[in-house]
XYZ file of C-alpha atoms in Angstrom:
677
model
C 115.466 77.374 -73.044
C 118.532 76.179 -71.150
C 118.194 72.778 -69.484
C 118.852 72.330 -65.774
C 121.631 69.855 -66.617
C 123.459 72.503 -68.639
C 123.115 74.974 -65.781
C 124.507 72.586 -63.149
C 127.259 71.077 -65.338
C 130.682 71.677 -63.792
C 133.670 72.639 -65.930
C 136.162 69.912 -66.740
C 139.792 69.866 -65.694
C 141.860 70.729 -68.755
C 145.454 69.501 -68.999
C 147.435 70.973 -71.918
C 151.035 69.949 -72.638
C 152.897 72.662 -74.572
C 156.134 70.662 -74.766
C 157.580 67.258 -73.977
C 155.276 65.191 -76.213
C 156.609 63.360 -79.308
C 160.040 64.695 -78.325
C 162.650 64.756 -75.582
C 162.885 68.091 -73.791
C 161.093 71.419 -73.239
C 158.656 69.830 -70.796
C 155.879 72.330 -70.123
C 152.349 71.483 -68.961
C 149.276 73.604 -68.212
C 146.565 72.646 -65.706
C 143.388 74.654 -66.098
C 140.102 74.695 -64.196
C 137.635 77.562 -64.364
C 139.584 80.807 -64.232
C 142.702 79.224 -62.724
C 145.795 78.230 -64.706
C 148.697 76.405 -63.036
C 151.945 75.618 -64.861
C 154.053 72.536 -64.204
C 157.676 73.031 -65.323
C 158.906 75.076 -68.290
C 161.936 73.574 -69.984
C 164.009 73.903 -73.116
C 165.396 71.526 -75.752
C 168.537 71.324 -77.857
C 168.400 72.439 -81.517
C 168.590 69.891 -84.332
C 171.305 69.946 -87.001
C 169.181 71.994 -89.418
C 168.553 74.819 -86.926
C 171.565 76.924 -87.914
C 172.582 79.531 -85.345
C 169.905 78.402 -82.869
C 171.058 77.999 -79.282
C 167.965 76.625 -77.545
C 164.440 75.563 -78.472
C 161.469 76.747 -76.404
C 157.788 75.828 -76.571
C 155.438 78.332 -78.170
C 153.725 80.088 -75.244
C 151.150 82.064 -77.240
C 148.355 80.419 -75.244
C 149.905 81.524 -71.956
C 150.519 85.064 -73.176
C 146.877 85.314 -74.243
C 145.676 84.021 -70.846
C 148.343 85.445 -68.563
C 145.789 87.117 -66.272
C 144.532 83.659 -65.310
C 147.965 82.271 -64.349
C 147.996 81.639 -60.586
C 151.415 80.004 -60.193
C 153.938 77.380 -61.277
C 155.130 74.073 -59.852
C 158.726 72.917 -60.496
C 159.437 69.175 -60.157
C 163.275 69.312 -60.324
C 166.185 71.345 -61.671
C 167.104 69.805 -65.027
C 167.301 72.240 -67.946
C 164.518 70.478 -69.825
C 162.232 71.384 -66.899
C 163.405 74.836 -65.713
C 165.525 76.166 -68.615
C 162.699 78.190 -70.166
C 161.350 79.935 -67.067
C 163.608 83.010 -67.167
C 162.786 83.534 -70.844
C 159.034 83.179 -70.284
C 159.118 85.705 -67.441
C 160.170 88.322 -69.984
C 156.815 87.820 -71.712
C 154.412 87.266 -68.817
C 154.471 87.318 -65.025
C 153.993 84.270 -62.815
C 152.700 85.216 -59.333
C 154.585 82.455 -57.478
C 156.860 79.496 -58.301
C 156.942 76.556 -55.861
C 159.805 74.084 -56.116
C 162.657 72.218 -54.387
C 165.577 74.158 -52.923
C 168.206 73.021 -55.417
C 166.054 73.707 -58.476
C 165.093 77.184 -57.267
C 168.709 77.977 -56.339
C 169.724 77.178 -59.918
C 166.723 79.114 -61.256
C 167.682 82.182 -59.202
C 170.969 82.561 -61.097
C 169.179 82.331 -64.453
C 166.580 84.911 -63.420
C 169.189 87.348 -62.102
C 171.111 87.085 -65.348
C 167.923 87.701 -67.353
C 166.834 90.594 -65.096
C 163.414 89.120 -64.242
C 163.664 88.588 -60.482
C 160.816 91.055 -59.956
C 158.396 89.087 -62.146
C 157.682 86.309 -59.621
C 158.155 85.025 -56.055
C 160.123 81.835 -55.378
C 158.873 79.504 -52.626
C 160.922 76.447 -51.641
C 159.208 73.224 -50.577
C 160.133 70.074 -48.671
C 158.883 66.488 -49.090
C 155.145 66.095 -48.346
C 154.611 69.861 -48.330
C 151.202 70.886 -49.691
C 150.760 74.193 -51.526
C 147.598 75.900 -52.757
C 147.614 77.370 -56.269
C 144.593 79.495 -57.128
C 141.186 78.428 -55.831
C 141.078 74.967 -57.372
C 144.526 73.321 -57.126
C 146.196 71.750 -54.112
C 149.605 70.147 -54.760
C 151.559 67.727 -52.547
C 155.261 67.235 -53.308
C 156.189 63.516 -53.144
C 159.905 62.710 -52.994
C 161.074 60.551 -55.895
C 164.455 59.354 -57.169
C 166.039 60.592 -60.381
C 169.501 61.431 -61.731
C 169.061 64.873 -60.160
C 168.928 65.495 -56.427
C 165.826 67.035 -54.851
C 163.328 65.659 -57.367
C 159.575 65.287 -56.857
C 156.423 63.718 -58.193
C 153.156 65.607 -57.674
C 149.740 64.719 -56.265
C 147.395 67.402 -57.616
C 143.983 67.605 -55.957
C 141.339 69.239 -58.189
C 137.535 69.617 -58.081
C 137.144 66.566 -60.354
C 139.602 64.258 -58.549
C 143.277 63.603 -57.818
C 145.858 63.612 -60.597
C 149.334 62.103 -60.145
C 152.014 63.796 -62.254
C 155.190 61.750 -61.935
C 157.764 64.152 -63.361
C 161.022 62.368 -64.242
C 161.538 59.301 -62.055
C 162.960 55.849 -61.510
C 162.765 53.618 -58.443
C 166.303 53.739 -57.026
C 166.460 51.643 -53.842
C 170.065 52.659 -53.035
C 170.031 56.438 -53.674
C 173.369 58.226 -53.490
C 172.029 60.911 -51.135
C 169.977 58.511 -48.981
C 166.687 60.159 -50.002
C 164.316 57.307 -50.858
C 161.291 57.372 -53.154
C 158.229 58.032 -50.977
C 156.237 55.079 -52.284
C 153.987 55.168 -49.197
C 152.396 58.441 -50.327
C 151.834 57.093 -53.842
C 150.156 54.035 -52.324
C 148.069 56.304 -50.073
C 146.681 58.199 -53.040
C 146.201 54.927 -54.923
C 143.988 53.660 -52.088
C 142.095 56.967 -51.953
C 141.503 56.845 -55.709
C 143.544 58.442 -58.505
C 141.510 59.885 -61.356
C 144.398 60.083 -63.857
C 148.116 59.337 -64.010
C 150.450 61.409 -66.197
C 153.668 59.381 -66.276
C 157.226 59.690 -67.664
C 157.605 57.516 -70.799
C 161.264 58.089 -71.723
C 162.451 54.470 -71.297
C 159.155 52.675 -71.909
C 160.752 50.488 -74.607
C 163.432 49.098 -72.244
C 162.523 45.966 -70.255
C 163.401 45.456 -66.601
C 164.246 47.928 -63.837
C 166.583 50.873 -64.386
C 169.900 50.247 -62.575
C 170.563 52.423 -59.527
C 172.827 55.438 -59.833
C 175.329 53.844 -57.455
C 175.980 51.052 -59.988
C 178.362 53.272 -61.991
C 180.649 53.814 -58.976
C 182.845 50.689 -59.352
C 183.220 51.154 -63.127
C 184.268 54.777 -62.751
C 186.601 53.757 -59.928
C 188.299 51.165 -62.141
C 188.930 53.566 -65.024
C 190.194 56.348 -62.747
C 192.506 54.109 -60.735
C 193.999 52.479 -63.849
C 194.635 55.749 -65.713
C 198.362 56.465 -66.072
C 197.965 60.157 -66.897
C 195.275 62.773 -66.506
C 191.628 61.764 -66.200
C 189.134 63.964 -68.033
C 185.457 63.284 -67.264
C 182.448 64.898 -68.884
C 178.869 64.544 -67.652
C 175.752 66.641 -67.189
C 176.531 69.407 -64.728
C 173.052 69.009 -63.226
C 173.600 65.271 -62.477
C 174.421 66.061 -58.860
C 174.667 62.416 -57.758
C 177.097 61.551 -60.577
C 179.257 64.603 -59.885
C 179.283 63.804 -56.150
C 180.533 60.264 -56.882
C 183.256 61.593 -59.204
C 184.490 63.969 -56.493
C 184.467 61.091 -53.994
C 186.542 58.956 -56.380
C 188.996 61.795 -57.034
C 189.577 62.067 -53.287
C 189.942 58.282 -52.985
C 192.503 58.097 -55.808
C 194.551 61.110 -54.697
C 193.650 63.395 -57.587
C 193.024 67.129 -57.470
C 189.994 68.374 -59.403
C 189.910 71.166 -61.937
C 186.508 72.360 -63.159
C 185.784 73.640 -66.661
C 182.515 74.984 -67.984
C 180.329 77.701 -66.587
C 177.381 75.442 -65.747
C 179.658 72.921 -63.996
C 181.123 75.650 -61.803
C 177.718 77.140 -60.976
C 175.951 73.859 -60.191
C 178.741 72.516 -57.954
C 178.900 75.825 -56.084
C 175.114 75.789 -55.472
C 175.057 72.105 -54.510
C 177.913 72.503 -52.005
C 176.343 75.641 -50.564
C 173.021 73.839 -49.967
C 174.622 70.654 -48.655
C 173.759 68.341 -51.549
C 177.447 67.703 -52.215
C 180.279 67.372 -49.703
C 183.927 67.810 -50.671
C 186.866 69.554 -48.954
C 187.904 72.910 -50.369
C 191.476 71.759 -51.020
C 190.190 69.093 -53.430
C 189.641 71.820 -56.017
C 192.493 73.597 -57.813
C 192.087 76.508 -60.282
C 192.564 75.354 -63.847
C 195.555 77.660 -64.366
C 197.362 76.061 -61.415
C 196.374 72.444 -61.978
C 198.623 72.356 -65.020
C 201.592 72.480 -62.636
C 200.545 69.232 -60.934
C 201.697 65.776 -62.127
C 199.258 64.242 -64.614
C 198.840 61.221 -62.330
C 197.361 63.513 -59.669
C 194.969 65.402 -61.925
C 191.268 64.990 -62.729
C 189.440 67.477 -64.962
C 185.644 67.571 -64.673
C 183.880 69.493 -67.425
C 180.863 70.082 -69.616
C 180.566 68.881 -73.209
C 178.992 65.424 -72.900
C 176.505 66.325 -75.653
C 179.057 67.682 -78.108
C 177.863 71.276 -77.683
C 180.097 73.445 -79.916
C 181.035 75.937 -77.191
C 181.335 73.469 -74.299
C 184.750 72.893 -72.738
C 185.410 69.375 -74.078
C 184.307 70.290 -77.607
C 186.745 73.203 -77.654
C 189.515 70.960 -76.318
C 188.839 68.410 -79.074
C 189.269 71.166 -81.677
C 192.459 72.483 -80.035
C 190.764 75.796 -79.231
C 190.849 75.762 -75.417
C 193.368 78.269 -73.981
C 194.308 76.205 -70.892
C 193.921 72.520 -71.799
C 195.379 70.519 -74.685
C 194.912 66.775 -75.184
C 197.850 64.478 -74.382
C 198.369 60.925 -75.584
C 198.403 59.745 -71.947
C 194.945 61.231 -71.180
C 191.970 59.023 -70.306
C 188.731 60.771 -71.314
C 185.458 59.386 -69.899
C 182.001 60.205 -71.313
C 179.755 59.542 -68.290
C 176.564 60.367 -70.182
C 174.580 59.101 -73.157
C 173.701 61.320 -76.125
C 170.309 62.983 -76.071
C 168.383 62.146 -79.272
C 169.536 64.630 -81.909
C 173.010 65.056 -80.406
C 174.489 61.711 -81.435
C 176.404 63.004 -84.471
C 178.043 65.880 -82.594
C 179.011 63.548 -79.720
C 180.532 60.980 -82.102
C 182.465 63.704 -83.916
C 183.885 64.938 -80.610
C 184.966 61.398 -79.669
C 186.629 60.950 -83.077
C 188.598 64.187 -82.743
C 189.800 63.226 -79.259
C 190.928 59.802 -80.482
C 192.778 61.370 -83.413
C 194.704 63.452 -80.877
C 195.892 60.207 -79.262
C 193.747 60.093 -76.110
C 192.089 56.977 -74.697
C 188.334 57.613 -74.815
C 185.933 55.563 -72.668
C 182.311 55.744 -73.790
C 179.225 53.649 -74.509
C 176.739 51.507 -72.581
C 179.076 48.523 -72.337
C 181.489 50.403 -70.077
C 179.001 50.759 -67.215
C 179.855 54.435 -66.677
C 176.344 55.800 -67.169
C 172.816 54.878 -66.127
C 169.590 56.632 -66.988
C 167.535 58.672 -64.580
C 164.291 57.478 -66.193
C 162.553 54.273 -65.215
C 162.342 51.210 -67.459
C 159.212 49.138 -68.034
C 159.206 47.538 -64.575
C 159.571 50.950 -62.911
C 156.588 52.150 -64.920
C 154.582 49.070 -63.931
C 155.343 49.723 -60.268
C 154.132 53.318 -60.628
C 150.896 52.121 -62.219
C 150.417 49.434 -59.534
C 150.917 51.899 -56.675
C 148.641 54.637 -58.021
C 145.881 52.445 -59.586
C 144.677 55.228 -61.942
C 141.237 55.212 -63.563
C 142.610 57.060 -66.605
C 146.136 57.150 -67.983
C 148.085 59.603 -70.190
C 151.717 58.771 -71.099
C 153.891 61.910 -71.336
C 157.569 62.909 -71.604
C 158.671 60.964 -74.651
C 158.624 60.408 -78.383
C 155.576 58.846 -80.031
C 156.821 55.242 -80.018
C 157.621 55.620 -76.299
C 154.093 56.849 -75.576
C 152.622 53.884 -77.478
C 154.833 51.395 -75.615
C 153.874 52.942 -72.275
C 150.174 52.732 -73.126
C 150.587 48.999 -73.822
C 152.281 48.570 -70.445
C 149.312 50.278 -68.775
C 146.878 47.988 -70.590
C 148.847 44.963 -69.375
C 148.142 46.146 -65.809
C 144.411 46.437 -66.371
C 143.859 50.019 -67.567
C 141.232 49.800 -70.360
C 142.365 51.034 -73.785
C 139.392 53.436 -73.856
C 140.725 55.078 -70.687
C 144.111 55.897 -72.244
C 144.909 58.934 -74.375
C 148.027 59.397 -76.526
C 148.357 63.110 -77.136
C 150.635 65.672 -78.778
C 151.756 69.151 -77.795
C 148.776 71.492 -77.839
C 146.189 68.745 -77.364
C 143.702 69.347 -74.565
C 142.881 66.516 -72.160
C 139.481 67.151 -70.577
C 138.874 65.195 -67.377
C 135.698 64.758 -65.383
C 134.982 62.164 -62.670
C 133.507 59.851 -65.292
C 135.240 60.689 -68.583
C 138.452 61.517 -70.379
C 138.251 63.198 -73.803
C 140.249 65.371 -76.171
C 139.107 68.970 -76.435
C 139.877 71.490 -79.137
C 143.672 71.904 -79.365
C 145.460 75.167 -78.586
C 148.353 76.696 -80.499
C 151.604 74.869 -79.825
C 154.949 74.768 -81.547
C 158.467 76.014 -81.001
C 160.303 79.267 -80.430
C 163.935 79.272 -81.532
C 166.385 81.464 -79.634
C 169.747 82.580 -80.964
C 172.949 82.522 -78.942
C 171.920 85.611 -76.952
C 168.744 83.833 -75.767
C 166.947 87.097 -76.504
C 166.325 87.144 -80.247
C 163.641 84.854 -81.682
C 164.623 83.030 -84.872
C 161.348 82.864 -86.800
C 160.491 80.436 -89.588
C 161.524 82.866 -92.338
C 164.955 83.494 -90.818
C 165.487 79.758 -90.260
C 164.580 79.005 -93.880
C 167.011 81.668 -95.093
C 169.772 80.176 -92.934
C 169.040 76.738 -94.365
C 169.222 78.158 -97.894
C 172.552 79.800 -97.082
C 173.923 76.524 -95.742
C 172.677 74.376 -98.631
C 172.881 76.559 -101.761
C 174.669 79.786 -100.815
C 173.612 83.365 -101.527
C 173.391 85.624 -104.570
C 173.340 89.368 -104.051
C 172.078 91.644 -106.777
C 172.312 95.426 -107.081
C 169.672 97.013 -109.287
C 169.796 100.751 -110.092
C 166.277 101.890 -111.042
C 165.013 105.421 -111.571
C 161.760 106.682 -110.107
C 160.260 106.829 -113.605
C 160.712 103.087 -114.098
C 163.872 102.549 -116.120
C 166.975 100.507 -115.394
C 169.743 103.075 -115.031
C 172.749 100.731 -114.856
C 173.629 97.112 -115.535
C 172.859 94.858 -112.569
C 175.754 93.863 -110.342
C 175.643 90.168 -109.330
C 177.752 88.598 -106.589
C 177.827 84.879 -105.635
C 178.867 83.383 -102.313
C 178.798 79.632 -101.728
C 176.850 78.914 -104.938
C 177.950 75.948 -107.053
C 176.765 76.492 -110.636
C 177.803 75.716 -114.189
C 176.565 79.106 -115.396
C 179.188 81.816 -115.829
C 178.934 85.276 -114.336
C 177.870 86.826 -117.658
C 174.880 84.498 -118.004
C 173.753 85.173 -114.434
C 174.068 88.905 -115.073
C 171.955 88.582 -118.220
C 169.304 86.631 -116.335
C 169.225 89.304 -113.632
C 168.908 91.990 -116.311
C 165.994 90.151 -117.874
C 164.167 89.802 -114.544
C 164.585 93.486 -113.754
C 163.398 94.438 -117.225
C 160.392 92.159 -116.996
C 159.382 93.617 -113.631
C 159.683 97.183 -114.978
C 157.657 96.298 -118.084
C 154.902 94.313 -116.404
C 154.735 95.260 -112.728
C 155.780 98.904 -112.578
C 152.217 100.219 -112.842
C 151.302 98.290 -109.707
C 154.410 99.331 -107.801
C 154.524 103.058 -108.659
C 151.841 105.584 -107.824
C 151.741 109.308 -108.622
C 150.820 111.283 -105.521
C 150.594 114.701 -107.150
C 153.982 115.702 -105.852
C 157.269 116.027 -107.665
C 158.310 112.415 -107.144
C 156.123 109.308 -107.534
C 155.560 106.982 -104.604
C 157.423 103.754 -105.444
C 157.044 100.483 -103.546
C 160.753 99.637 -103.576
C 160.208 96.612 -101.320
C 157.742 95.275 -103.866
C 160.218 95.841 -106.705
C 162.884 93.994 -104.771
C 160.613 91.025 -104.027
C 159.440 90.734 -107.629
C 163.035 90.590 -108.869
C 164.034 88.096 -106.163
C 161.122 85.755 -106.896
C 161.662 85.888 -110.653
C 165.389 85.189 -110.444
C 164.853 82.409 -107.902
C 162.362 80.668 -110.194
C 164.731 80.895 -113.141
C 167.641 79.451 -111.150
C 165.462 76.635 -109.884
C 164.296 75.879 -113.436
C 167.590 76.283 -115.261
C 170.169 75.121 -112.693
C 168.163 73.137 -110.085
C 169.553 75.257 -107.232
C 167.745 77.493 -104.731
C 170.240 79.964 -103.282
C 169.072 82.819 -101.114
C 168.496 85.825 -103.416
C 169.100 89.282 -101.951
C 168.152 92.170 -104.207
C 169.359 95.624 -103.223
C 167.495 98.392 -105.043
C 169.276 101.732 -105.488
C 166.764 104.387 -106.562
C 167.858 107.016 -109.076
C 166.137 110.346 -109.833
C 163.562 110.669 -112.584
C 165.066 111.447 -115.971
C 168.203 109.415 -115.329
C 169.384 107.978 -118.673
C 168.328 104.383 -119.152
C 170.668 101.472 -119.568
C 169.938 100.008 -122.979
C 170.811 96.401 -122.195
C 173.038 93.909 -123.979
C 172.569 92.858 -127.547
C 173.183 89.203 -126.731
C 170.463 89.053 -124.110
C 167.979 86.243 -124.654
C 164.430 87.178 -125.657
C 161.857 86.810 -122.890
C 159.086 84.451 -123.912
C 156.892 85.084 -120.872
C 153.512 86.678 -121.721
C 152.847 90.098 -120.285
C 150.079 90.132 -117.658
C 146.753 91.689 -118.527
C 145.086 94.651 -116.900
C 147.007 97.124 -114.788
C 150.011 94.825 -114.555
C 150.264 94.449 -118.369
C 152.707 96.078 -120.729
C 150.232 98.870 -121.532
C 148.466 99.038 -118.180
C 150.841 101.328 -116.305
C 148.907 104.548 -115.915
C 151.505 106.245 -113.745
C 154.692 104.995 -115.360
C 156.816 107.415 -117.404
C 156.360 106.478 -121.097
C 157.477 107.833 -124.435
C 155.141 108.843 -127.272
C 154.794 105.212 -128.397
C 153.692 103.995 -124.957
C 157.029 102.379 -124.101
C 159.154 103.119 -121.038
C 161.458 106.087 -121.401
C 163.935 105.586 -124.258
C 167.274 104.086 -123.139
C 170.468 106.053 -123.582
C 173.822 104.413 -124.267
C 175.741 106.842 -122.052
C 174.274 105.279 -118.900
C 176.165 102.053 -119.454
C 179.543 103.727 -119.166
C 178.423 106.153 -116.500
C 177.671 103.301 -114.106
C 180.928 101.413 -114.398
C 181.723 102.487 -110.829
C 178.341 101.514 -109.376
C 178.240 100.976 -105.616
C 179.616 97.452 -104.924
C 177.777 94.946 -102.766
C 179.151 94.053 -99.363
C 180.516 90.522 -99.271
C 179.066 90.124 -95.790
C 175.489 90.879 -96.783
C 173.267 88.513 -94.839
C 169.820 90.088 -94.782
C 167.391 91.472 -97.296
C 167.722 95.220 -97.537
C 166.313 98.045 -99.612
C 167.936 101.437 -99.777
C 165.179 103.980 -99.386
C 165.102 106.742 -102.015
C 167.321 109.564 -100.781
C 166.892 113.159 -101.735
C 168.822 113.902 -103.837
C 170.122 110.482 -104.948
C 173.516 110.011 -106.519
C 174.011 106.725 -108.345
C 177.611 105.825 -109.106
C 179.101 108.730 -111.071
C 177.208 112.039 -110.696
C 174.061 112.092 -112.821
C 171.981 115.197 -113.468
C 168.230 115.113 -113.691
C 167.965 116.774 -117.133
C 168.054 114.802 -120.393
C 171.542 113.649 -121.331
C 173.128 115.547 -124.279
C 172.926 114.119 -127.784
C 176.036 112.034 -128.624
C 178.458 113.469 -131.113
C 177.432 112.445 -134.649
C 180.884 111.197 -135.553
C 180.621 108.496 -132.886
C 177.827 106.826 -134.886
C 177.953 105.183 -138.306
C 177.107 107.611 -141.068
C 174.176 105.504 -142.269
C 172.544 105.611 -138.839
C 172.937 109.441 -138.736
C 171.340 109.834 -142.170
C 168.378 107.610 -141.194
C 167.852 109.594 -138.016
C 167.958 112.963 -139.845
C 165.544 111.700 -142.477
C 163.129 110.611 -139.776
C 163.400 114.034 -138.125
C 162.760 115.804 -141.422
C 159.698 113.672 -142.067
């Protein structure tokens, strides 16, 4: 019998971060109540050094794809890539009925969606400060103006059936904002007086004491470096840092320099910001990059992407001497007005080194005063906690140590430790008016996109790329007939493999592995179907050979290159390759049962139960076997053609008996005696 309490129990509010926890980037959060799901942001992250060929990192959205019918809409807090960069990709997999967000963020998102061809998968609705939007039946969201390194940024007050949740987004308390748009602390205080059930707050700089300096504090330092530069000034920063870019344009105008823009994102963001009025600069301030080369260096300022050392960004290409329009001069002053995102430090340092080697003066680092963060320090976080007075607290947007530091800050302001949760991506925060608990987690992880931003790089492909980078690749061509004999010596090719073994030894090892598979696994991989040709699992043959050779190389040489076995089927009755006399004996025991030496019911055997007798002619007949492509980069199996020609033409009937005079007389006499017997 069901109790009355169970009948009247209301569902809890479930908050599920799919990205942004224990990391920097790909901020994506799910709010769920009853049948309603509301998304807050959907960003991307930069790949780490080991993610070869990966362009961007997305959160795993399996949970959203499985529950897409319950998605009622999305809220966007601001336009940074780690908050909106994944939306166009996600819209290829599931629809979002409506996306509410600030004008600048949605203007930038529109270009991404048009490029991806997903404009018909959602409706974009712009909002203004203090606007309230309804999402589904259970969520009401007020947009509260905050200050950040990006213009048009918001915190959120989310009213739900269990209480009000404040979601800060990225923020700092900047009392002298560049655009004159102040943090709406009055609305935060209003909700704090009304009662905030839970605060989800940005933790990025929770280890740094004090208040974060205002954005305007970099203006005099940038002014000094630009005014003192004797030649060209080259500045790199985040294209989406609208306030920083606006100050740089103001300083270029002040110092009599024309501005050339490099980098697709820089061009797009400045165009959108000027169109919407977030940035003001006269048209004649800008000069096309092809024409700016004709101006005196003292009157030139180049503003470009590449502050994170991205390989294809403008400044990275310039540092490698690969840019078609711009080459570094010894009189150049190059300013990095950004700090490296965690994971990008090495690539940024390498870019700086290359620029210095070319003779340029490079200005970088915290001591120069040319960059400030857009994320609040400890005192900013304390002010947020004091204004909102939350009952429960969940630190978000940061690595684990940042979340722990933020939780300690909250405790210092009176939030009980039992009312604080430190969570990871996929964890479920369940909130009721009187409790905060962890529910059963949902699937969370990463999706890796290649340079096209269309193809998913799965774990297997990533592991193969890592093997290629660390130990190289070995390709192997095996010619095997449909009756289970090796019809030619294996062809082995090495690329990027450092080994003390010579080519002959590797070829012998490959021969042994193929022979062992044919002796002990053929019965499991070949099945007679009653037709003329047996049904052979060529993929299985390939994998068995690959695994065996990989184990041997790991045991004998302590290397793990990527092994690619290409199997070329040959017709039944093809003469067998006898093998080399100096091949090492195989000490591995044959498996029992069907996989054993005698267990192959369907394999072609001679009268003594062995595989078909080898013929010496096959060795010479395959001297022109099909060579492997040097560019092979993926596992492949050549399906059995009909008919199949392997190397030199081979007929299906038994090869003719060799001429007696080619053999020693003693061997001929022994063979004739055996025949007579």
